[in-house]
mmCIF file of C-alpha atoms in Angstrom:
data_model
loop_
_atom_site.group_PDB
_atom_site.id
_atom_site.type_symbol
_atom_site.label_atom_id
_atom_site.label_comp_id
_atom_site.label_asym_id
_atom_site.label_seq_id
_atom_site.Cartn_x
_atom_site.Cartn_y
_atom_site.Cartn_z
ATOM 1 C CA MET A 1 -120.452 -65.608 135.042
ATOM 2 C CA ASP A 2 -119.274 -64.847 131.532
ATOM 3 C CA TRP A 3 -115.472 -64.521 131.538
ATOM 4 C CA ASP A 4 -115.508 -62.026 128.681
ATOM 5 C CA LYS A 5 -117.922 -59.755 130.539
ATOM 6 C CA LEU A 6 -115.730 -59.960 133.646
ATOM 7 C CA ARG A 7 -112.698 -58.981 131.580
ATOM 8 C CA ILE A 8 -114.545 -55.948 130.239
ATOM 9 C CA PHE A 9 -115.839 -55.045 133.714
ATOM 10 C CA HIS A 10 -112.285 -55.174 135.097
ATOM 11 C CA ALA A 11 -111.015 -52.851 132.367
ATOM 12 C CA VAL A 12 -113.829 -50.352 133.002
ATOM 13 C CA ALA A 13 -113.331 -50.429 136.769
ATOM 14 C CA ASP A 14 -109.588 -49.971 136.339
ATOM 15 C CA ALA A 15 -109.973 -47.080 133.877
ATOM 16 C CA GLY A 16 -113.003 -45.443 135.493
ATOM 17 C CA SER A 17 -114.343 -44.736 132.019
ATOM 18 C CA LEU A 18 -116.194 -46.619 129.305
ATOM 19 C CA THR A 19 -114.284 -44.730 126.614
ATOM 20 C CA HIS A 20 -110.821 -45.423 128.036
ATOM 21 C CA ALA A 21 -111.682 -49.065 128.686
ATOM 22 C CA GLY A 22 -112.908 -49.390 125.114
ATOM 23 C CA GLU A 23 -109.642 -47.972 123.786
ATOM 24 C CA THR A 24 -107.703 -50.507 125.846
ATOM 25 C CA LEU A 25 -109.884 -53.409 124.752
ATOM 26 C CA GLY A 26 -110.281 -52.342 121.134
ATOM 27 C CA LEU A 27 -114.062 -52.068 121.487
ATOM 28 C CA SER A 28 -116.509 -49.235 120.924
ATOM 29 C CA GLN A 29 -117.958 -47.399 123.904
ATOM 30 C CA SER A 30 -121.412 -48.704 123.077
ATOM 31 C CA ALA A 31 -120.176 -52.317 122.967
ATOM 32 C CA VAL A 32 -118.510 -51.918 126.367
ATOM 33 C CA SER A 33 -121.665 -50.312 127.781
ATOM 34 C CA ARG A 34 -123.827 -53.189 126.526
ATOM 35 C CA GLN A 35 -121.563 -55.775 128.160
ATOM 36 C CA ILE A 36 -121.630 -53.927 131.482
ATOM 37 C CA ARG A 37 -125.441 -53.661 131.396
ATOM 38 C CA ALA A 38 -125.710 -57.369 130.599
ATOM 39 C CA LEU A 39 -123.400 -58.235 133.510
ATOM 40 C CA GLU A 40 -125.404 -56.045 135.890
ATOM 41 C CA GLU A 41 -128.620 -57.713 134.748
ATOM 42 C CA SER A 42 -127.173 -61.201 135.231
ATOM 43 C CA LEU A 43 -126.101 -60.286 138.763
ATOM 44 C CA ASN A 44 -129.221 -58.225 139.491
ATOM 45 C CA ALA A 45 -126.931 -55.527 140.897
ATOM 46 C CA THR A 46 -125.711 -52.049 139.987
ATOM 47 C CA LEU A 47 -121.923 -52.116 139.623
ATOM 48 C CA PHE A 48 -121.204 -48.441 138.828
ATOM 49 C CA HIS A 49 -122.493 -45.031 139.820
ATOM 50 C CA ARG A 50 -122.568 -42.880 136.666
ATOM 51 C CA HIS A 51 -121.856 -39.149 136.873
ATOM 52 C CA ALA A 52 -120.207 -36.383 134.841
ATOM 53 C CA ARG A 53 -116.692 -37.112 136.102
ATOM 54 C CA GLY A 54 -116.777 -40.775 135.171
ATOM 55 C CA LEU A 55 -117.710 -44.058 136.818
ATOM 56 C CA ILE A 56 -117.407 -44.967 140.498
ATOM 57 C CA LEU A 57 -117.804 -48.514 141.743
ATOM 58 C CA THR A 58 -120.754 -49.313 143.973
ATOM 59 C CA GLU A 59 -120.260 -51.531 147.017
ATOM 60 C CA GLN A 60 -121.203 -54.531 144.892
ATOM 61 C CA GLY A 61 -118.846 -53.324 142.173
ATOM 62 C CA GLU A 62 -115.998 -53.092 144.667
ATOM 63 C CA LEU A 63 -116.586 -56.701 145.704
ATOM 64 C CA LEU A 64 -116.497 -57.882 142.095
ATOM 65 C CA PHE A 65 -113.427 -55.750 141.284
ATOM 66 C CA ASP A 66 -111.540 -57.318 144.213
ATOM 67 C CA ALA A 67 -112.300 -60.727 142.721
ATOM 68 C CA THR A 68 -111.298 -59.771 139.165
ATOM 69 C CA GLN A 69 -108.035 -58.268 140.445
ATOM 70 C CA VAL A 70 -107.134 -61.618 142.003
ATOM 71 C CA MET A 71 -108.118 -63.395 138.801
ATOM 72 C CA ASN A 72 -106.086 -60.987 136.681
ATOM 73 C CA ARG A 73 -103.030 -61.424 138.878
ATOM 74 C CA ARG A 74 -103.247 -65.196 138.651
ATOM 75 C CA LEU A 75 -103.661 -65.061 134.888
ATOM 76 C CA ASP A 76 -100.571 -62.817 134.647
ATOM 77 C CA THR A 77 -98.621 -65.260 136.804
ATOM 78 C CA ALA A 78 -99.757 -68.210 134.689
ATOM 79 C CA ALA A 79 -98.777 -66.360 131.521
ATOM 80 C CA ALA A 80 -95.369 -65.552 132.988
ATOM 81 C CA ARG A 81 -94.793 -69.193 133.860
ATOM 82 C CA ILE A 82 -95.872 -70.327 130.405
ATOM 83 C CA ARG A 83 -93.485 -67.838 128.780
ATOM 84 C CA ASP A 84 -90.562 -69.102 130.844
ATOM 85 C CA SER A 85 -88.572 -71.721 128.948
ATOM 86 C CA GLU A 86 -86.929 -74.549 130.799
ATOM 87 C CA GLU A 87 -83.569 -73.754 129.228
ATOM 88 C CA GLU A 88 -83.743 -70.214 127.863
ATOM 89 C CA VAL A 89 -84.342 -66.757 129.329
ATOM 90 C CA PHE A 90 -86.597 -64.599 127.166
ATOM 91 C CA GLY A 91 -89.650 -62.364 127.312
ATOM 92 C CA GLU A 92 -90.506 -59.268 129.311
ATOM 93 C CA LEU A 93 -89.382 -58.678 132.890
ATOM 94 C CA ARG A 94 -90.893 -55.709 134.718
ATOM 95 C CA VAL A 95 -88.370 -54.252 137.152
ATOM 96 C CA THR A 96 -88.932 -51.395 139.583
ATOM 97 C CA ALA A 97 -86.244 -49.498 141.491
ATOM 98 C CA THR A 98 -85.732 -46.091 143.037
ATOM 99 C CA THR A 99 -84.779 -43.345 140.583
ATOM 100 C CA GLY A 100 -81.280 -42.942 142.002
ATOM 101 C CA PHE A 101 -80.291 -46.602 142.159
ATOM 102 C CA GLY A 102 -81.974 -47.452 138.884
ATOM 103 C CA THR A 103 -80.384 -44.569 137.004
ATOM 104 C CA LEU A 104 -76.908 -44.525 138.527
ATOM 105 C CA TRP A 105 -76.217 -48.172 139.390
ATOM 106 C CA LEU A 106 -78.554 -50.518 137.519
ATOM 107 C CA THR A 107 -78.968 -48.963 134.065
ATOM 108 C CA PRO A 108 -75.212 -48.677 133.302
ATOM 109 C CA ARG A 109 -74.917 -52.418 133.980
ATOM 110 C CA LEU A 110 -77.784 -53.530 131.750
ATOM 111 C CA PRO A 111 -75.599 -53.915 128.609
ATOM 112 C CA ALA A 112 -73.859 -56.844 130.293
ATOM 113 C CA LEU A 113 -77.226 -58.402 131.157
ATOM 114 C CA TYR A 114 -78.469 -58.032 127.577
ATOM 115 C CA GLU A 115 -75.232 -59.461 126.233
ATOM 116 C CA ARG A 116 -75.816 -62.558 128.337
ATOM 117 C CA TYR A 117 -79.562 -62.778 127.608
ATOM 118 C CA PRO A 118 -80.246 -61.030 124.264
ATOM 119 C CA ASP A 119 -83.877 -62.201 124.113
ATOM 120 C CA LEU A 120 -84.762 -60.717 127.515
ATOM 121 C CA SER A 121 -86.782 -57.477 127.490
ATOM 122 C CA ILE A 122 -86.595 -55.228 130.557
ATOM 123 C CA ASP A 123 -89.450 -52.835 131.388
ATOM 124 C CA LEU A 124 -87.720 -50.591 133.932
ATOM 125 C CA ASN A 125 -89.956 -48.450 136.157
ATOM 126 C CA LEU A 126 -87.967 -45.919 138.218
ATOM 127 C CA GLU A 127 -89.886 -44.137 140.947
ATOM 128 C CA GLU A 128 -89.930 -43.694 144.698
ATOM 129 C CA ARG A 129 -93.438 -45.136 145.082
ATOM 130 C CA VAL A 130 -93.383 -48.730 146.284
ATOM 131 C CA LEU A 131 -95.200 -50.781 143.659
ATOM 132 C CA ASP A 132 -97.431 -53.659 144.710
ATOM 133 C CA LEU A 133 -95.592 -56.820 143.657
ATOM 134 C CA PRO A 134 -98.265 -59.313 144.787
ATOM 135 C CA MET A 135 -100.739 -57.402 142.596
ATOM 136 C CA ARG A 136 -98.233 -57.671 139.700
ATOM 137 C CA GLU A 137 -97.513 -53.955 139.274
ATOM 138 C CA ALA A 138 -93.959 -55.245 138.715
ATOM 139 C CA ASP A 139 -92.232 -58.631 138.684
ATOM 140 C CA VAL A 140 -89.169 -57.757 140.747
ATOM 141 C CA ALA A 141 -88.177 -54.757 142.851
ATOM 142 C CA ILE A 142 -84.968 -53.259 144.205
ATOM 143 C CA ARG A 143 -85.783 -51.050 147.174
ATOM 144 C CA MET A 144 -83.895 -49.078 149.818
ATOM 145 C CA LYS A 145 -85.629 -50.833 152.712
ATOM 146 C CA GLU A 146 -86.926 -54.293 153.461
ATOM 147 C CA PRO A 147 -90.302 -54.776 151.744
ATOM 148 C CA SER A 148 -93.220 -55.180 154.131
ATOM 149 C CA GLN A 149 -95.655 -56.761 151.674
ATOM 150 C CA ALA A 150 -96.634 -60.345 152.351
ATOM 151 C CA ASP A 151 -95.878 -63.322 150.106
ATOM 152 C CA LEU A 152 -92.582 -61.923 148.820
ATOM 153 C CA ILE A 153 -89.196 -63.579 148.508
ATOM 154 C CA ARG A 154 -86.595 -61.015 149.566
ATOM 155 C CA ARG A 155 -82.821 -60.903 149.544
ATOM 156 C CA ARG A 156 -80.554 -58.288 151.099
ATOM 157 C CA LEU A 157 -78.131 -57.164 148.404
ATOM 158 C CA MET A 158 -75.907 -54.554 150.008
ATOM 159 C CA GLY A 159 -75.730 -51.565 152.327
ATOM 160 C CA VAL A 160 -75.461 -47.956 151.135
ATOM 161 C CA ARG A 161 -74.324 -44.830 152.983
ATOM 162 C CA MET A 162 -74.787 -41.208 152.008
ATOM 163 C CA ARG A 163 -71.506 -39.276 151.797
ATOM 164 C CA LEU A 164 -70.191 -35.898 150.631
ATOM 165 C CA TYR A 165 -68.394 -35.600 147.285
ATOM 166 C CA ALA A 166 -66.968 -32.868 145.065
ATOM 167 C CA SER A 167 -65.307 -32.908 141.649
ATOM 168 C CA GLU A 168 -61.542 -32.633 141.259
ATOM 169 C CA GLY A 169 -62.057 -29.364 139.383
ATOM 170 C CA TYR A 170 -64.147 -27.876 142.183
ATOM 171 C CA VAL A 171 -61.614 -28.906 144.817
ATOM 172 C CA ALA A 172 -58.734 -27.436 142.790
ATOM 173 C CA ARG A 173 -60.465 -24.038 142.648
ATOM 174 C CA ASN A 174 -62.243 -23.912 145.993
ATOM 175 C CA GLY A 175 -60.430 -26.278 148.342
ATOM 176 C CA VAL A 176 -62.290 -28.538 150.744
ATOM 177 C CA PRO A 177 -63.942 -27.772 154.096
ATOM 178 C CA LYS A 178 -61.862 -28.761 157.115
ATOM 179 C CA ASP A 179 -64.940 -29.309 159.270
ATOM 180 C CA LEU A 180 -68.707 -28.999 159.099
ATOM 181 C CA ASP A 181 -68.645 -25.300 159.983
ATOM 182 C CA ASP A 182 -66.578 -24.683 156.834
ATOM 183 C CA LEU A 183 -69.530 -25.863 154.716
ATOM 184 C CA SER A 184 -70.896 -22.318 154.974
ATOM 185 C CA GLN A 185 -68.187 -21.331 152.467
ATOM 186 C CA HIS A 186 -69.361 -23.869 149.888
ATOM 187 C CA ARG A 187 -72.518 -24.691 147.941
ATOM 188 C CA LEU A 188 -74.283 -27.801 149.207
ATOM 189 C CA ILE A 189 -75.996 -29.878 146.496
ATOM 190 C CA SER A 190 -78.632 -32.338 147.685
ATOM 191 C CA GLN A 191 -82.229 -33.310 147.598
ATOM 192 C CA ALA A 192 -84.499 -31.142 149.720
ATOM 193 C CA SER A 193 -84.871 -32.584 153.206
ATOM 194 C CA HIS A 194 -88.655 -32.909 152.701
ATOM 195 C CA SER A 195 -88.436 -34.658 149.310
ATOM 196 C CA THR A 196 -89.124 -38.365 148.879
ATOM 197 C CA GLN A 197 -85.886 -40.199 149.681
ATOM 198 C CA VAL A 198 -84.381 -42.639 152.149
ATOM 199 C CA ARG A 199 -84.711 -41.486 155.742
ATOM 200 C CA ALA A 200 -80.956 -41.624 156.325
ATOM 201 C CA GLY A 201 -80.419 -39.112 153.514
ATOM 202 C CA ALA A 202 -83.090 -36.709 154.786
ATOM 203 C CA GLU A 203 -81.670 -36.889 158.311
ATOM 204 C CA MET A 204 -78.147 -36.143 157.107
ATOM 205 C CA ILE A 205 -79.347 -33.133 155.100
ATOM 206 C CA GLN A 206 -81.115 -31.770 158.163
ATOM 207 C CA ALA A 207 -77.961 -32.231 160.233
ATOM 208 C CA LEU A 208 -75.784 -30.479 157.642
ATOM 209 C CA LEU A 209 -78.160 -27.504 157.453
ATOM 210 C CA THR A 210 -77.612 -26.770 161.148
ATOM 211 C CA HIS A 211 -74.121 -25.536 160.187
ATOM 212 C CA ASP A 212 -75.198 -22.244 158.585
ATOM 213 C CA VAL A 213 -75.237 -23.557 155.011
ATOM 214 C CA THR A 214 -76.685 -20.688 152.965
ATOM 215 C CA LYS A 215 -75.547 -21.542 149.427
ATOM 216 C CA ARG A 216 -77.583 -24.474 148.140
ATOM 217 C CA LEU A 217 -78.797 -26.310 145.088
ATOM 218 C CA THR A 218 -81.565 -28.860 145.568
ATOM 219 C CA VAL A 219 -82.474 -31.471 142.954
ATOM 220 C CA ASN A 220 -85.274 -34.008 143.294
ATOM 221 C CA ASN A 221 -83.120 -37.044 142.424
ATOM 222 C CA TYR A 222 -79.531 -38.232 142.810
ATOM 223 C CA PHE A 223 -78.846 -38.237 139.078
ATOM 224 C CA GLY A 224 -79.363 -34.477 139.070
ATOM 225 C CA VAL A 225 -77.206 -34.068 142.168
ATOM 226 C CA LEU A 226 -74.411 -36.030 140.490
ATOM 227 C CA GLN A 227 -74.604 -33.955 137.300
ATOM 228 C CA ALA A 228 -74.298 -30.772 139.348
ATOM 229 C CA VAL A 229 -71.291 -32.144 141.244
ATOM 230 C CA ILE A 230 -69.336 -33.301 138.184
ATOM 231 C CA ASN A 231 -69.965 -29.888 136.628
ATOM 232 C CA ASP A 232 -68.137 -28.224 139.539
ATOM 233 C CA LEU A 233 -71.137 -26.553 141.177
ATOM 234 C CA GLY A 234 -70.372 -27.562 144.751
ATOM 235 C CA ILE A 235 -70.286 -30.368 147.298
ATOM 236 C CA GLY A 236 -72.966 -33.018 146.846
ATOM 237 C CA LEU A 237 -74.610 -35.530 149.135
ATOM 238 C CA LEU A 238 -74.651 -38.817 147.194
ATOM 239 C CA PRO A 239 -74.926 -42.562 147.832
ATOM 240 C CA ASP A 240 -71.485 -44.166 148.116
ATOM 241 C CA TYR A 241 -71.997 -46.522 145.155
ATOM 242 C CA VAL A 242 -71.896 -43.489 142.847
ATOM 243 C CA ALA A 243 -68.245 -42.790 143.669
ATOM 244 C CA LEU A 244 -67.229 -46.284 142.576
ATOM 245 C CA ASP A 245 -68.578 -45.720 139.054
ATOM 246 C CA THR A 246 -67.736 -42.014 138.628
ATOM 247 C CA PRO A 247 -64.076 -41.106 138.051
ATOM 248 C CA GLY A 248 -62.935 -37.738 139.327
ATOM 249 C CA LEU A 249 -64.997 -37.547 142.492
ATOM 250 C CA VAL A 250 -63.268 -36.544 145.731
ATOM 251 C CA ARG A 251 -64.744 -37.522 149.064
ATOM 252 C CA VAL A 252 -65.161 -34.499 151.343
ATOM 253 C CA LEU A 253 -65.251 -34.641 155.153
ATOM 254 C CA PRO A 254 -64.745 -38.437 155.141
ATOM 255 C CA GLU A 255 -65.730 -38.737 158.789
ATOM 256 C CA GLU A 256 -69.274 -37.626 157.880
ATOM 257 C CA GLU A 257 -71.720 -40.215 156.554
ATOM 258 C CA SER A 258 -75.270 -41.383 157.063
ATOM 259 C CA SER A 259 -76.439 -44.523 158.786
ATOM 260 C CA GLU A 260 -76.500 -47.594 156.550
ATOM 261 C CA VAL A 261 -79.382 -48.000 154.123
ATOM 262 C CA PRO A 262 -80.159 -51.655 153.275
ATOM 263 C CA VAL A 263 -80.840 -52.543 149.650
ATOM 264 C CA PHE A 264 -83.251 -55.425 149.043
ATOM 265 C CA LEU A 265 -84.317 -57.371 145.977
ATOM 266 C CA ALA A 266 -87.837 -58.820 146.174
ATOM 267 C CA TYR A 267 -90.277 -60.717 143.976
ATOM 268 C CA PRO A 268 -93.578 -62.574 144.502
ATOM 269 C CA GLU A 269 -93.535 -66.086 145.882
ATOM 270 C CA GLU A 270 -95.617 -67.107 142.854
ATOM 271 C CA LEU A 271 -92.666 -66.304 140.556
ATOM 272 C CA ARG A 272 -90.151 -68.395 142.477
ATOM 273 C CA GLN A 273 -89.588 -70.656 139.455
ATOM 274 C CA SER A 274 -89.312 -67.854 136.881
ATOM 275 C CA LYS A 275 -86.182 -68.200 134.750
ATOM 276 C CA ARG A 276 -86.201 -64.497 133.983
ATOM 277 C CA ILE A 277 -86.277 -63.475 137.627
ATOM 278 C CA ALA A 278 -83.555 -65.991 138.481
ATOM 279 C CA ALA A 279 -81.385 -64.605 135.675
ATOM 280 C CA PHE A 280 -81.915 -61.012 136.827
ATOM 281 C CA ARG A 281 -81.379 -61.857 140.509
ATOM 282 C CA ASP A 282 -78.161 -63.763 139.829
ATOM 283 C CA PHE A 283 -76.881 -61.013 137.528
ATOM 284 C CA VAL A 284 -77.454 -58.254 140.094
ATOM 285 C CA THR A 285 -75.858 -60.375 142.814
ATOM 286 C CA SER A 286 -72.777 -61.077 140.689
ATOM 287 C CA GLU A 287 -72.408 -57.366 139.848
ATOM 288 C CA ILE A 288 -72.502 -56.455 143.534
ATOM 289 C CA GLN A 289 -69.908 -59.126 144.333
ATOM 290 C CA ALA A 290 -67.663 -57.747 141.571
ATOM 291 C CA GLN A 291 -68.071 -54.249 143.012
ATOM 292 C CA ARG A 292 -67.074 -55.465 146.471
ATOM 293 C CA ARG A 293 -63.961 -57.120 145.059
ATOM 294 C CA ALA A 294 -63.017 -53.880 143.312
ATOM 295 C CA VAL A 295 -63.406 -51.949 146.570
ATOM 296 C CA ARG A 296 -61.221 -54.440 148.445
ATOM 297 C CA GLU A 297 -58.551 -54.365 145.754
ATOM 298 C CA ALA A 298 -58.517 -50.552 145.706
ATOM 299 C CA ALA A 299 -58.163 -50.440 149.486
ATOM 300 C CA ALA A 300 -55.235 -52.885 149.358
ATOM 301 C CA GLU A 301 -53.252 -50.753 146.879
#
């Protein structure tokens, strides 16, 4: 089969539209349509159902798309290996992490990574959806649970617990609850219990709400929760790593915390030799070790 026609077919199947595929490929819609017709004729098969809402793959089209996805992934992996220098770290690295960890822990540390590797480009994708690393939706992931996808190298980085925090200003004006029942006198700031988040966080919210908490502010990510807390709006449920990087937070009800949430770094087995991934992995690991040392030193004072 003609490789160029397969490339065009893959773009059309991925976009579900001749027009959108043409924009991606830099071709006219008519040129894309001609290539698809020629491919269908060479295979003696119909690859797409055409209708007003776009294109849908036929059974034969699905089979071919599965094959071109594998081909595309392998080409991406080969390109990544070619771009990796034996001695230098450069090029694009696609990183995915949860919104909270990526915004509050990882992003503030990126200046140090760029200082060490100025020719490295990070494409940071922050979302709760677990991207498919073997299909190259990202090169490396930091997730709040052990990845279940096959063919991944994974490393446990740290454990996180959800705890209650307030600002010094809020505490000075409103005091702190002596027990969980006292939470009814304060505003609880958290994600909604049904929102996408780690299970330990959702379970702790549900437990706190059994104590007649009527004043609430819910935000759909931890960055928003933190902003509300530091602006003296109430008591927030936040991951413990936030307190280490945010001066002026006071832990409230220190006996209350969630179960531990494991944090894992993972990347495809095919990228085991990638210099960029090794640089990123070692950087994140060293930052976590430095954080642990700081915690130990603070506890010893």
